[in-house]
Amino acid sequence: MAVDSLRVISDLQELRSLTADTGGAQRIAWSPMWLKSRNWFRHKLEEFPVEHHYDAAGNSWTTLRGDSDRALVLGSHLDSVPNGGWLDGCLGVLAGLEVLRGFAEEFHGRPPITIRLVDWADEEGARFGRSLFGSSAFAGTQTIEADRKRVDRDGVRLEDALHECWVDVERVGDAAAEQRNAGAYLELHIEQGPVLETMGLPLGVVLGTKGVERHAIVFHGQEAHSGSTPMGARRDALAAAAKLALEIRAIARKHADAVATMGSVKTFPGIVTAVVGRCETTLDMRDLEAGVLESMFVEAKAASERFAAEEGCTVAWTKIWSIEPIPFHSHLIALCDEAIRETAGTSHKLPSGPLHDAAEVARANIPTVMMFVQSLNGLSHNKAEDTRVQDLKLAVEGFDRLARKTAKWLMTEMAAG
Amino acid sequence: MAVDSLRVISDLQELRSLTADTGGAQRIAWSPMWLKSRNWFRHKLEEFPVEHHYDAAGNSWTTLRGDSDRALVLGSHLDSVPNGGWLDGCLGVLAGLEVLRGFAEEFHGRPPITIRLVDWADEEGARFGRSLFGSSAFAGTQTIEADRKRVDRDGVRLEDALHECWVDVERVGDAAAEQRNAGAYLELHIEQGPVLETMGLPLGVVLGTKGVERHAIVFHGQEAHSGSTPMGARRDALAAAAKLALEIRAIARKHADAVATMGSVKTFPGIVTAVVGRCETTLDMRDLEAGVLESMFVEAKAASERFAAEEGCTVAWTKIWSIEPIPFHSHLIALCDEAIRETAGTSHKLPSGPLHDAAEVARANIPTVMMFVQSLNGLSHNKAEDTRVQDLKLAVEGFDRLARKTAKWLMTEMAAG
């Protein structure tokens, strides 16, 4: 096999040494460190017979032209959260580069179909709070009219930060032109969760990305003195919120893969000597089935109203964000499962809780699948993020097998069509 | 009856017009507005045959000398929290002044025993976080060695703020000299809770101040991605805290007058997309029975450990502060009950959840009792704090009755002794 998985690991280590500090990776999109990582990547391309360009949304496209314009697209992202890990995003880009190298070598620079590698711009949304920026522009689902007013914590406008990186907000929609000839999209990523580690498996097939319902829920009761207000005379907003914090777990557990999280609770006045008059919470619910997600939302809302009434409080819901579940392509799921079994002996299919650029590509009706590699301790977005070297090697090999199977499928499809 | 309750209300209104803004009362201890209120009070004394001095802790003493040095002490405080109400503290001082006037008039400036009125310095502790400052100095329970390092939110040291008000921190303990000849202490205060209003009663006898157990409780779990971490793999610190928030209510409800409050909850990282890894809470428990308070503490601690274990978390308790229950004097309770029944027809005995200067006086083994007047909606420490005019009138009349009964008792005691 032409693929050299150790070279991928050595590239990842080189990138870490260039773009991380003692706190972790610092490749925040639209920052000088991010531009540095992209320049480093471009230098890596010098030995390859490829073309390179940035599209209108700042996505970085590397193209190995084939006999056919029909393209197999591999992708991920080089950007990181602040104090991020050494694998999130960049593993997929550098594994993709190694797969592309394999095609270039085997076919002497001219494979039967075109192979493209994309480094999506601003997957994390760490600076402006808008994740999947580049891939949504590609998919035609960008929301630049709503996003252009965003500012970072220093008050810098999104528009100006993009301009510094040669991206014109007026033109980001033009990135959709890159969809042309895309026959399939593959993405390798660390799991960022504990499922594969718990099962003792190195690799898994991703069934799709879960839909998300994300809401701000505020309970209003009555602030009161903790010493002078009898228990029976209280309208305690925290009590209503605490009931909901526990109930959402029961609601999620009715469904195999569903999750529900109260991630933030704020109490007002929030002092030791006062009954909580106002309690602000957030709720994040996810599932791969739209029907399940909808029923969870309905149940949680009804429960919150019941708890508010029990505690003499009122409750108000405000939607923060939502997205539908995005299932991946059934034939590519089968190919990925096959590639994993051939590489690691055993495979496992699981949904992805976190969103990924692959979800946006799938929304553009391009056949898509992702492969997950085990994360240690389920940690990510943290410098402690890690994966065993032997699992990283299996991941590169498995991803290469998937790419070759997918390329064959695209050629068969072309022959049939 | 010599007492003019309408004059008290008119004095309260005058004080409000001088020391409140649109946010409420601003008589924060050791501030220019507080000094202004105290100067206003001293001008009120000009028509009285009294002596006045400030003691070493800044307590303001007005003395109507009697045939005997044996003294009946009336007291409360002029200081307020920021954005405070028009009654908390100053009602007791101005009602006391009216009672003192009654004694002065009836006995032509020379009652059989001495009548003293004290305006305690810094009851609220609003600026430096040390409440009952002046009364604890009087009682000999001051903690100036621990308190002298306190700073306000602008970084001003307690020591320097006191110096601005002619109080030397080295000498605050000398205020204990004021205990000499004190035969009894009486304090009128608004209830600051809903008990009397719920019962439809204007006045109540205070049995004592509840003991307080105040703790910081921190649950440690594991921060995790809300999308990628299955429900069964979580160590959710918020879930453990939510269970405790609900359980403390059941613990308190086993006892008639006990209260337990979780007033503050902080979640870390506290973002919508992360399972809570650390949850910081506060717990405030109060009861008039030391045994009840101790058993509540033991039960709450055991419950927190059980919930932490259930959620795969750990829990740590740190005591913020505690004080034992302080029961008032049984004979003075009987006299207060009698005075209220004669004034309002019906009386009710209740413990005080909030602490008061009277608790410090009682700790100095001076026979002490308090009278409560109904608060509307249980509100206090807020500009919406209010009490019906007819109830304020009954309060001044009832407090005057209590003072006269207590003076008689002191004379009987002297005759017997």
PDB file of C-alpha atoms in Angstrom, chain A residues 168-415:
ATOM      1  CA  ASP A 168     -14.754  39.619   0.483  1.00  0.00           C
ATOM      2  CA  VAL A 169     -18.020  39.046   2.394  1.00  0.00           C
ATOM      3  CA  GLU A 170     -19.993  40.176  -0.641  1.00  0.00           C
ATOM      4  CA  ARG A 171     -18.699  37.203  -2.594  1.00  0.00           C
ATOM      5  CA  VAL A 172     -18.663  34.274  -0.136  1.00  0.00           C
ATOM      6  CA  GLY A 173     -21.702  32.723  -1.865  1.00  0.00           C
ATOM      7  CA  ASP A 174     -19.544  32.214  -4.980  1.00  0.00           C
ATOM      8  CA  ALA A 175     -17.881  29.281  -3.185  1.00  0.00           C
ATOM      9  CA  ALA A 176     -20.908  27.193  -4.209  1.00  0.00           C
ATOM     10  CA  ALA A 177     -19.298  26.952  -7.664  1.00  0.00           C
ATOM     11  CA  GLU A 178     -16.882  24.395  -6.161  1.00  0.00           C
ATOM     12  CA  GLN A 179     -19.750  21.858  -6.010  1.00  0.00           C
ATOM     13  CA  ARG A 180     -19.328  21.235  -9.725  1.00  0.00           C
ATOM     14  CA  ASN A 181     -18.250  17.664 -10.558  1.00  0.00           C
ATOM     15  CA  ALA A 182     -18.128  16.640  -6.888  1.00  0.00           C
ATOM     16  CA  GLY A 183     -19.135  12.972  -6.918  1.00  0.00           C
ATOM     17  CA  ALA A 184     -18.546  12.081  -3.271  1.00  0.00           C
ATOM     18  CA  TYR A 185     -17.148  13.602  -0.075  1.00  0.00           C
ATOM     19  CA  LEU A 186     -15.160  11.784   2.637  1.00  0.00           C
ATOM     20  CA  GLU A 187     -13.977  13.126   5.978  1.00  0.00           C
ATOM     21  CA  LEU A 188     -11.837  11.505   8.660  1.00  0.00           C
ATOM     22  CA  HIS A 189     -12.151  12.951  12.183  1.00  0.00           C
ATOM     23  CA  ILE A 190     -11.490  12.041  15.792  1.00  0.00           C
ATOM     24  CA  GLU A 191     -14.686  10.948  17.547  1.00  0.00           C
ATOM     25  CA  GLN A 192     -14.470  13.603  20.315  1.00  0.00           C
ATOM     26  CA  GLY A 193     -16.559  11.275  22.465  1.00  0.00           C
ATOM     27  CA  PRO A 194     -16.133   8.036  24.436  1.00  0.00           C
ATOM     28  CA  VAL A 195     -18.155   5.526  22.383  1.00  0.00           C
ATOM     29  CA  LEU A 196     -15.363   3.781  20.422  1.00  0.00           C
ATOM     30  CA  GLU A 197     -13.005   3.804  23.407  1.00  0.00           C
ATOM     31  CA  THR A 198     -15.681   2.216  25.579  1.00  0.00           C
ATOM     32  CA  MET A 199     -16.201  -0.498  22.956  1.00  0.00           C
ATOM     33  CA  GLY A 200     -12.459  -1.000  22.510  1.00  0.00           C
ATOM     34  CA  LEU A 201     -12.637  -0.206  18.781  1.00  0.00           C
ATOM     35  CA  PRO A 202     -10.225   2.005  16.817  1.00  0.00           C
ATOM     36  CA  LEU A 203     -12.581   3.059  13.980  1.00  0.00           C
ATOM     37  CA  GLY A 204     -16.268   3.720  13.372  1.00  0.00           C
ATOM     38  CA  VAL A 205     -18.621   4.630  10.500  1.00  0.00           C
ATOM     39  CA  VAL A 206     -20.564   7.836  11.038  1.00  0.00           C
ATOM     40  CA  LEU A 207     -24.246   7.477  10.174  1.00  0.00           C
ATOM     41  CA  GLY A 208     -24.830  11.204   9.973  1.00  0.00           C
ATOM     42  CA  THR A 209     -24.874  14.233  12.216  1.00  0.00           C
ATOM     43  CA  LYS A 210     -27.547  14.562  14.834  1.00  0.00           C
ATOM     44  CA  GLY A 211     -30.120  17.298  14.601  1.00  0.00           C
ATOM     45  CA  VAL A 212     -29.861  19.923  17.315  1.00  0.00           C
ATOM     46  CA  GLU A 213     -32.492  21.886  19.269  1.00  0.00           C
ATOM     47  CA  ARG A 214     -30.753  24.592  21.299  1.00  0.00           C
ATOM     48  CA  HIS A 215     -32.795  26.846  23.592  1.00  0.00           C
ATOM     49  CA  ALA A 216     -32.450  29.433  26.344  1.00  0.00           C
ATOM     50  CA  ILE A 217     -34.942  28.709  29.122  1.00  0.00           C
ATOM     51  CA  VAL A 218     -35.595  31.295  31.824  1.00  0.00           C
ATOM     52  CA  PHE A 219     -37.584  30.622  34.986  1.00  0.00           C
ATOM     53  CA  HIS A 220     -39.025  33.630  36.826  1.00  0.00           C
ATOM     54  CA  GLY A 221     -39.982  33.262  40.487  1.00  0.00           C
ATOM     55  CA  GLN A 222     -39.662  35.735  43.348  1.00  0.00           C
ATOM     56  CA  GLU A 223     -36.396  36.868  44.913  1.00  0.00           C
ATOM     57  CA  ALA A 224     -36.814  36.612  48.695  1.00  0.00           C
ATOM     58  CA  HIS A 225     -34.727  36.704  51.883  1.00  0.00           C
ATOM     59  CA  SER A 226     -33.346  33.241  52.659  1.00  0.00           C
ATOM     60  CA  GLY A 227     -33.806  33.785  56.400  1.00  0.00           C
ATOM     61  CA  SER A 228     -37.261  35.317  56.599  1.00  0.00           C
ATOM     62  CA  THR A 229     -39.154  33.465  53.869  1.00  0.00           C
ATOM     63  CA  PRO A 230     -40.757  30.179  55.017  1.00  0.00           C
ATOM     64  CA  MET A 231     -40.322  27.207  52.693  1.00  0.00           C
ATOM     65  CA  GLY A 232     -44.028  27.191  51.868  1.00  0.00           C
ATOM     66  CA  ALA A 233     -44.048  30.868  50.828  1.00  0.00           C
ATOM     67  CA  ARG A 234     -41.282  30.604  48.229  1.00  0.00           C
ATOM     68  CA  ARG A 235     -41.388  30.879  44.460  1.00  0.00           C
ATOM     69  CA  ASP A 236     -37.933  29.440  43.871  1.00  0.00           C
ATOM     70  CA  ALA A 237     -36.823  29.688  40.235  1.00  0.00           C
ATOM     71  CA  LEU A 238     -33.838  27.412  40.920  1.00  0.00           C
ATOM     72  CA  ALA A 239     -36.116  24.607  42.147  1.00  0.00           C
ATOM     73  CA  ALA A 240     -38.030  24.644  38.854  1.00  0.00           C
ATOM     74  CA  ALA A 241     -34.766  24.664  36.890  1.00  0.00           C
ATOM     75  CA  ALA A 242     -33.307  21.834  38.984  1.00  0.00           C
ATOM     76  CA  LYS A 243     -36.353  19.675  38.243  1.00  0.00           C
ATOM     77  CA  LEU A 244     -35.869  20.310  34.523  1.00  0.00           C
ATOM     78  CA  ALA A 245     -32.117  19.596  34.724  1.00  0.00           C
ATOM     79  CA  LEU A 246     -32.984  16.122  36.013  1.00  0.00           C
ATOM     80  CA  GLU A 247     -36.041  15.505  33.812  1.00  0.00           C
ATOM     81  CA  ILE A 248     -34.258  16.133  30.483  1.00  0.00           C
ATOM     82  CA  ARG A 249     -32.066  13.145  31.258  1.00  0.00           C
ATOM     83  CA  ALA A 250     -35.070  10.854  31.586  1.00  0.00           C
ATOM     84  CA  ILE A 251     -36.467  12.299  28.357  1.00  0.00           C
ATOM     85  CA  ALA A 252     -33.234  11.624  26.443  1.00  0.00           C
ATOM     86  CA  ARG A 253     -32.784   8.129  27.856  1.00  0.00           C
ATOM     87  CA  LYS A 254     -35.999   6.945  26.223  1.00  0.00           C
ATOM     88  CA  HIS A 255     -34.075   6.942  22.920  1.00  0.00           C
ATOM     89  CA  ALA A 256     -30.915   4.974  22.122  1.00  0.00           C
ATOM     90  CA  ASP A 257     -28.620   7.730  20.840  1.00  0.00           C
ATOM     91  CA  ALA A 258     -30.368  10.881  22.033  1.00  0.00           C
ATOM     92  CA  VAL A 259     -28.620  13.371  24.312  1.00  0.00           C
ATOM     93  CA  ALA A 260     -29.929  16.341  26.288  1.00  0.00           C
ATOM     94  CA  THR A 261     -27.691  18.746  28.187  1.00  0.00           C
ATOM     95  CA  MET A 262     -28.251  21.673  30.508  1.00  0.00           C
ATOM     96  CA  GLY A 263     -24.847  23.294  30.082  1.00  0.00           C
ATOM     97  CA  SER A 264     -25.350  26.654  31.764  1.00  0.00           C
ATOM     98  CA  VAL A 265     -27.276  27.748  34.845  1.00  0.00           C
ATOM     99  CA  LYS A 266     -27.201  31.338  36.084  1.00  0.00           C
ATOM    100  CA  THR A 267     -28.949  32.417  39.286  1.00  0.00           C
ATOM    101  CA  PHE A 268     -30.159  35.928  40.114  1.00  0.00           C
ATOM    102  CA  PRO A 269     -29.505  37.676  42.409  1.00  0.00           C
ATOM    103  CA  GLY A 270     -27.208  34.700  42.933  1.00  0.00           C
ATOM    104  CA  ILE A 271     -26.231  35.440  46.529  1.00  0.00           C
ATOM    105  CA  VAL A 272     -26.089  33.079  49.485  1.00  0.00           C
ATOM    106  CA  THR A 273     -28.828  34.960  51.382  1.00  0.00           C
ATOM    107  CA  ALA A 274     -31.551  35.138  48.720  1.00  0.00           C
ATOM    108  CA  VAL A 275     -34.021  32.671  47.239  1.00  0.00           C
ATOM    109  CA  VAL A 276     -33.374  32.623  43.472  1.00  0.00           C
ATOM    110  CA  GLY A 277     -35.794  34.980  41.735  1.00  0.00           C
ATOM    111  CA  ARG A 278     -34.631  34.289  38.188  1.00  0.00           C
ATOM    112  CA  CYS A 279     -32.813  31.278  36.808  1.00  0.00           C
ATOM    113  CA  GLU A 280     -31.406  31.321  33.280  1.00  0.00           C
ATOM    114  CA  THR A 281     -30.558  27.961  31.742  1.00  0.00           C
ATOM    115  CA  THR A 282     -29.586  26.533  28.379  1.00  0.00           C
ATOM    116  CA  LEU A 283     -30.744  23.276  26.843  1.00  0.00           C
ATOM    117  CA  ASP A 284     -29.060  21.407  23.979  1.00  0.00           C
ATOM    118  CA  MET A 285     -30.832  18.294  22.624  1.00  0.00           C
ATOM    119  CA  ARG A 286     -29.612  16.074  19.787  1.00  0.00           C
ATOM    120  CA  ASP A 287     -30.710  13.003  17.891  1.00  0.00           C
ATOM    121  CA  LEU A 288     -30.286  11.497  14.436  1.00  0.00           C
ATOM    122  CA  GLU A 289     -34.072  11.079  14.023  1.00  0.00           C
ATOM    123  CA  ALA A 290     -36.080  14.233  13.377  1.00  0.00           C
ATOM    124  CA  GLY A 291     -39.162  12.686  14.979  1.00  0.00           C
ATOM    125  CA  VAL A 292     -37.296  11.804  18.142  1.00  0.00           C
ATOM    126  CA  LEU A 293     -35.827  15.301  18.365  1.00  0.00           C
ATOM    127  CA  GLU A 294     -39.254  16.869  17.946  1.00  0.00           C
ATOM    128  CA  SER A 295     -40.836  14.685  20.627  1.00  0.00           C
ATOM    129  CA  MET A 296     -37.980  15.440  23.030  1.00  0.00           C
ATOM    130  CA  PHE A 297     -38.499  19.152  22.494  1.00  0.00           C
ATOM    131  CA  VAL A 298     -42.247  18.863  23.113  1.00  0.00           C
ATOM    132  CA  GLU A 299     -41.709  16.765  26.257  1.00  0.00           C
ATOM    133  CA  ALA A 300     -39.060  19.094  27.692  1.00  0.00           C
ATOM    134  CA  LYS A 301     -41.190  22.158  27.082  1.00  0.00           C
ATOM    135  CA  ALA A 302     -44.236  20.584  28.736  1.00  0.00           C
ATOM    136  CA  ALA A 303     -42.098  19.440  31.684  1.00  0.00           C
ATOM    137  CA  SER A 304     -40.670  22.947  32.153  1.00  0.00           C
ATOM    138  CA  GLU A 305     -44.179  24.406  32.240  1.00  0.00           C
ATOM    139  CA  ARG A 306     -45.319  21.792  34.749  1.00  0.00           C
ATOM    140  CA  PHE A 307     -42.310  22.479  37.009  1.00  0.00           C
ATOM    141  CA  ALA A 308     -42.780  26.246  36.739  1.00  0.00           C
ATOM    142  CA  ALA A 309     -46.416  25.863  37.797  1.00  0.00           C
ATOM    143  CA  GLU A 310     -45.474  23.586  40.707  1.00  0.00           C
ATOM    144  CA  GLU A 311     -43.039  26.211  41.985  1.00  0.00           C
ATOM    145  CA  GLY A 312     -45.218  29.285  41.432  1.00  0.00           C
ATOM    146  CA  CYS A 313     -42.917  30.418  38.647  1.00  0.00           C
ATOM    147  CA  THR A 314     -43.249  31.225  34.974  1.00  0.00           C
ATOM    148  CA  VAL A 315     -40.992  29.934  32.212  1.00  0.00           C
ATOM    149  CA  ALA A 316     -39.996  31.374  28.832  1.00  0.00           C
ATOM    150  CA  TRP A 317     -38.247  29.566  25.978  1.00  0.00           C
ATOM    151  CA  THR A 318     -36.152  31.284  23.309  1.00  0.00           C
ATOM    152  CA  LYS A 319     -34.652  29.284  20.464  1.00  0.00           C
ATOM    153  CA  ILE A 320     -30.899  29.830  20.196  1.00  0.00           C
ATOM    154  CA  TRP A 321     -30.366  27.629  17.146  1.00  0.00           C
ATOM    155  CA  SER A 322     -31.543  24.434  15.565  1.00  0.00           C
ATOM    156  CA  ILE A 323     -30.590  22.179  12.689  1.00  0.00           C
ATOM    157  CA  GLU A 324     -32.226  19.075  11.295  1.00  0.00           C
ATOM    158  CA  PRO A 325     -30.526  15.649  11.476  1.00  0.00           C
ATOM    159  CA  ILE A 326     -28.335  15.039   8.426  1.00  0.00           C
ATOM    160  CA  PRO A 327     -27.993  11.344   7.508  1.00  0.00           C
ATOM    161  CA  PHE A 328     -25.012  10.315   5.397  1.00  0.00           C
ATOM    162  CA  HIS A 329     -25.130   8.338   2.140  1.00  0.00           C
ATOM    163  CA  SER A 330     -26.185   4.717   2.596  1.00  0.00           C
ATOM    164  CA  HIS A 331     -23.838   3.234  -0.012  1.00  0.00           C
ATOM    165  CA  LEU A 332     -20.868   5.209   1.283  1.00  0.00           C
ATOM    166  CA  ILE A 333     -21.774   4.056   4.823  1.00  0.00           C
ATOM    167  CA  ALA A 334     -21.547   0.472   3.516  1.00  0.00           C
ATOM    168  CA  LEU A 335     -18.181   1.144   1.834  1.00  0.00           C
ATOM    169  CA  CYS A 336     -16.824   2.794   4.980  1.00  0.00           C
ATOM    170  CA  ASP A 337     -17.989  -0.137   7.094  1.00  0.00           C
ATOM    171  CA  GLU A 338     -16.213  -2.521   4.677  1.00  0.00           C
ATOM    172  CA  ALA A 339     -13.007  -0.442   4.710  1.00  0.00           C
ATOM    173  CA  ILE A 340     -12.957  -0.434   8.506  1.00  0.00           C
ATOM    174  CA  ARG A 341     -13.551  -4.184   8.762  1.00  0.00           C
ATOM    175  CA  GLU A 342     -10.719  -4.838   6.318  1.00  0.00           C
ATOM    176  CA  THR A 343      -8.419  -2.533   8.277  1.00  0.00           C
ATOM    177  CA  ALA A 344      -9.296  -3.159  11.908  1.00  0.00           C
ATOM    178  CA  GLY A 345     -11.328  -6.382  11.913  1.00  0.00           C
ATOM    179  CA  THR A 346     -14.414  -4.906  13.578  1.00  0.00           C
ATOM    180  CA  SER A 347     -16.515  -1.886  12.693  1.00  0.00           C
ATOM    181  CA  HIS A 348     -19.224   0.052  14.504  1.00  0.00           C
ATOM    182  CA  LYS A 349     -21.823   2.500  13.204  1.00  0.00           C
ATOM    183  CA  LEU A 350     -22.590   5.596  15.292  1.00  0.00           C
ATOM    184  CA  PRO A 351     -24.136   9.022  14.808  1.00  0.00           C
ATOM    185  CA  SER A 352     -22.056  12.144  15.333  1.00  0.00           C
ATOM    186  CA  GLY A 353     -23.214  14.469  18.081  1.00  0.00           C
ATOM    187  CA  PRO A 354     -20.942  17.332  17.028  1.00  0.00           C
ATOM    188  CA  LEU A 355     -21.558  18.925  13.654  1.00  0.00           C
ATOM    189  CA  HIS A 356     -18.930  18.686  10.945  1.00  0.00           C
ATOM    190  CA  ASP A 357     -18.288  20.252   7.556  1.00  0.00           C
ATOM    191  CA  ALA A 358     -19.451  16.910   6.111  1.00  0.00           C
ATOM    192  CA  ALA A 359     -22.985  17.782   7.233  1.00  0.00           C
ATOM    193  CA  GLU A 360     -22.963  20.883   5.031  1.00  0.00           C
ATOM    194  CA  VAL A 361     -21.614  18.907   2.078  1.00  0.00           C
ATOM    195  CA  ALA A 362     -24.385  16.327   2.564  1.00  0.00           C
ATOM    196  CA  ARG A 363     -26.950  19.144   2.582  1.00  0.00           C
ATOM    197  CA  ALA A 364     -25.714  19.990  -0.944  1.00  0.00           C
ATOM    198  CA  ASN A 365     -26.833  16.457  -1.969  1.00  0.00           C
ATOM    199  CA  ILE A 366     -23.294  15.233  -2.533  1.00  0.00           C
ATOM    200  CA  PRO A 367     -22.916  11.597  -1.343  1.00  0.00           C
ATOM    201  CA  THR A 368     -21.024  11.922   1.927  1.00  0.00           C
ATOM    202  CA  VAL A 369     -19.676   9.799   4.722  1.00  0.00           C
ATOM    203  CA  MET A 370     -17.316  10.277   7.659  1.00  0.00           C
ATOM    204  CA  MET A 371     -14.973   7.909   9.456  1.00  0.00           C
ATOM    205  CA  PHE A 372     -14.272   8.348  13.181  1.00  0.00           C
ATOM    206  CA  VAL A 373     -11.119   7.292  14.971  1.00  0.00           C
ATOM    207  CA  GLN A 374     -11.166   6.671  18.706  1.00  0.00           C
ATOM    208  CA  SER A 375     -10.504   9.605  21.086  1.00  0.00           C
ATOM    209  CA  LEU A 376      -8.834   8.952  24.421  1.00  0.00           C
ATOM    210  CA  ASN A 377     -11.085   9.805  27.382  1.00  0.00           C
ATOM    211  CA  GLY A 378     -13.563  11.411  25.002  1.00  0.00           C
ATOM    212  CA  LEU A 379     -11.608  14.666  25.281  1.00  0.00           C
ATOM    213  CA  SER A 380     -11.450  17.320  22.567  1.00  0.00           C
ATOM    214  CA  HIS A 381     -11.220  21.116  22.245  1.00  0.00           C
ATOM    215  CA  ASN A 382      -8.493  20.750  24.825  1.00  0.00           C
ATOM    216  CA  LYS A 383      -4.762  20.251  24.691  1.00  0.00           C
ATOM    217  CA  ALA A 384      -5.266  16.882  26.446  1.00  0.00           C
ATOM    218  CA  GLU A 385      -7.033  15.653  23.262  1.00  0.00           C
ATOM    219  CA  ASP A 386      -5.237  12.491  22.082  1.00  0.00           C
ATOM    220  CA  THR A 387      -5.493   9.221  20.155  1.00  0.00           C
ATOM    221  CA  ARG A 388      -3.149   6.214  20.323  1.00  0.00           C
ATOM    222  CA  VAL A 389      -0.497   6.100  17.558  1.00  0.00           C
ATOM    223  CA  GLN A 390      -1.609   2.621  16.465  1.00  0.00           C
ATOM    224  CA  ASP A 391      -5.176   3.924  16.078  1.00  0.00           C
ATOM    225  CA  LEU A 392      -3.989   6.925  14.041  1.00  0.00           C
ATOM    226  CA  LYS A 393      -2.127   4.522  11.747  1.00  0.00           C
ATOM    227  CA  LEU A 394      -5.261   2.395  11.315  1.00  0.00           C
ATOM    228  CA  ALA A 395      -7.255   5.557  10.667  1.00  0.00           C
ATOM    229  CA  VAL A 396      -4.999   6.665   7.787  1.00  0.00           C
ATOM    230  CA  GLU A 397      -4.997   3.161   6.306  1.00  0.00           C
ATOM    231  CA  GLY A 398      -8.759   2.768   6.695  1.00  0.00           C
ATOM    232  CA  PHE A 399      -9.426   6.195   5.214  1.00  0.00           C
ATOM    233  CA  ASP A 400      -7.185   5.372   2.244  1.00  0.00           C
ATOM    234  CA  ARG A 401      -9.145   2.117   1.697  1.00  0.00           C
ATOM    235  CA  LEU A 402     -12.410   4.060   1.845  1.00  0.00           C
ATOM    236  CA  ALA A 403     -11.111   6.599  -0.700  1.00  0.00           C
ATOM    237  CA  ARG A 404     -10.077   3.842  -3.112  1.00  0.00           C
ATOM    238  CA  LYS A 405     -13.413   2.051  -2.756  1.00  0.00           C
ATOM    239  CA  THR A 406     -15.245   5.330  -3.306  1.00  0.00           C
ATOM    240  CA  ALA A 407     -13.162   6.185  -6.361  1.00  0.00           C
ATOM    241  CA  LYS A 408     -13.997   2.775  -7.842  1.00  0.00           C
ATOM    242  CA  TRP A 409     -17.676   3.320  -7.111  1.00  0.00           C
ATOM    243  CA  LEU A 410     -17.606   6.721  -8.831  1.00  0.00           C
ATOM    244  CA  MET A 411     -15.995   5.156 -11.901  1.00  0.00           C
ATOM    245  CA  THR A 412     -18.578   2.343 -11.930  1.00  0.00           C
ATOM    246  CA  GLU A 413     -21.345   4.923 -11.638  1.00  0.00           C
ATOM    247  CA  MET A 414     -19.849   6.911 -14.530  1.00  0.00           C
ATOM    248  CA  ALA A 415     -19.591   3.767 -16.649  1.00  0.00           C
TER     249      ALA A 415
END
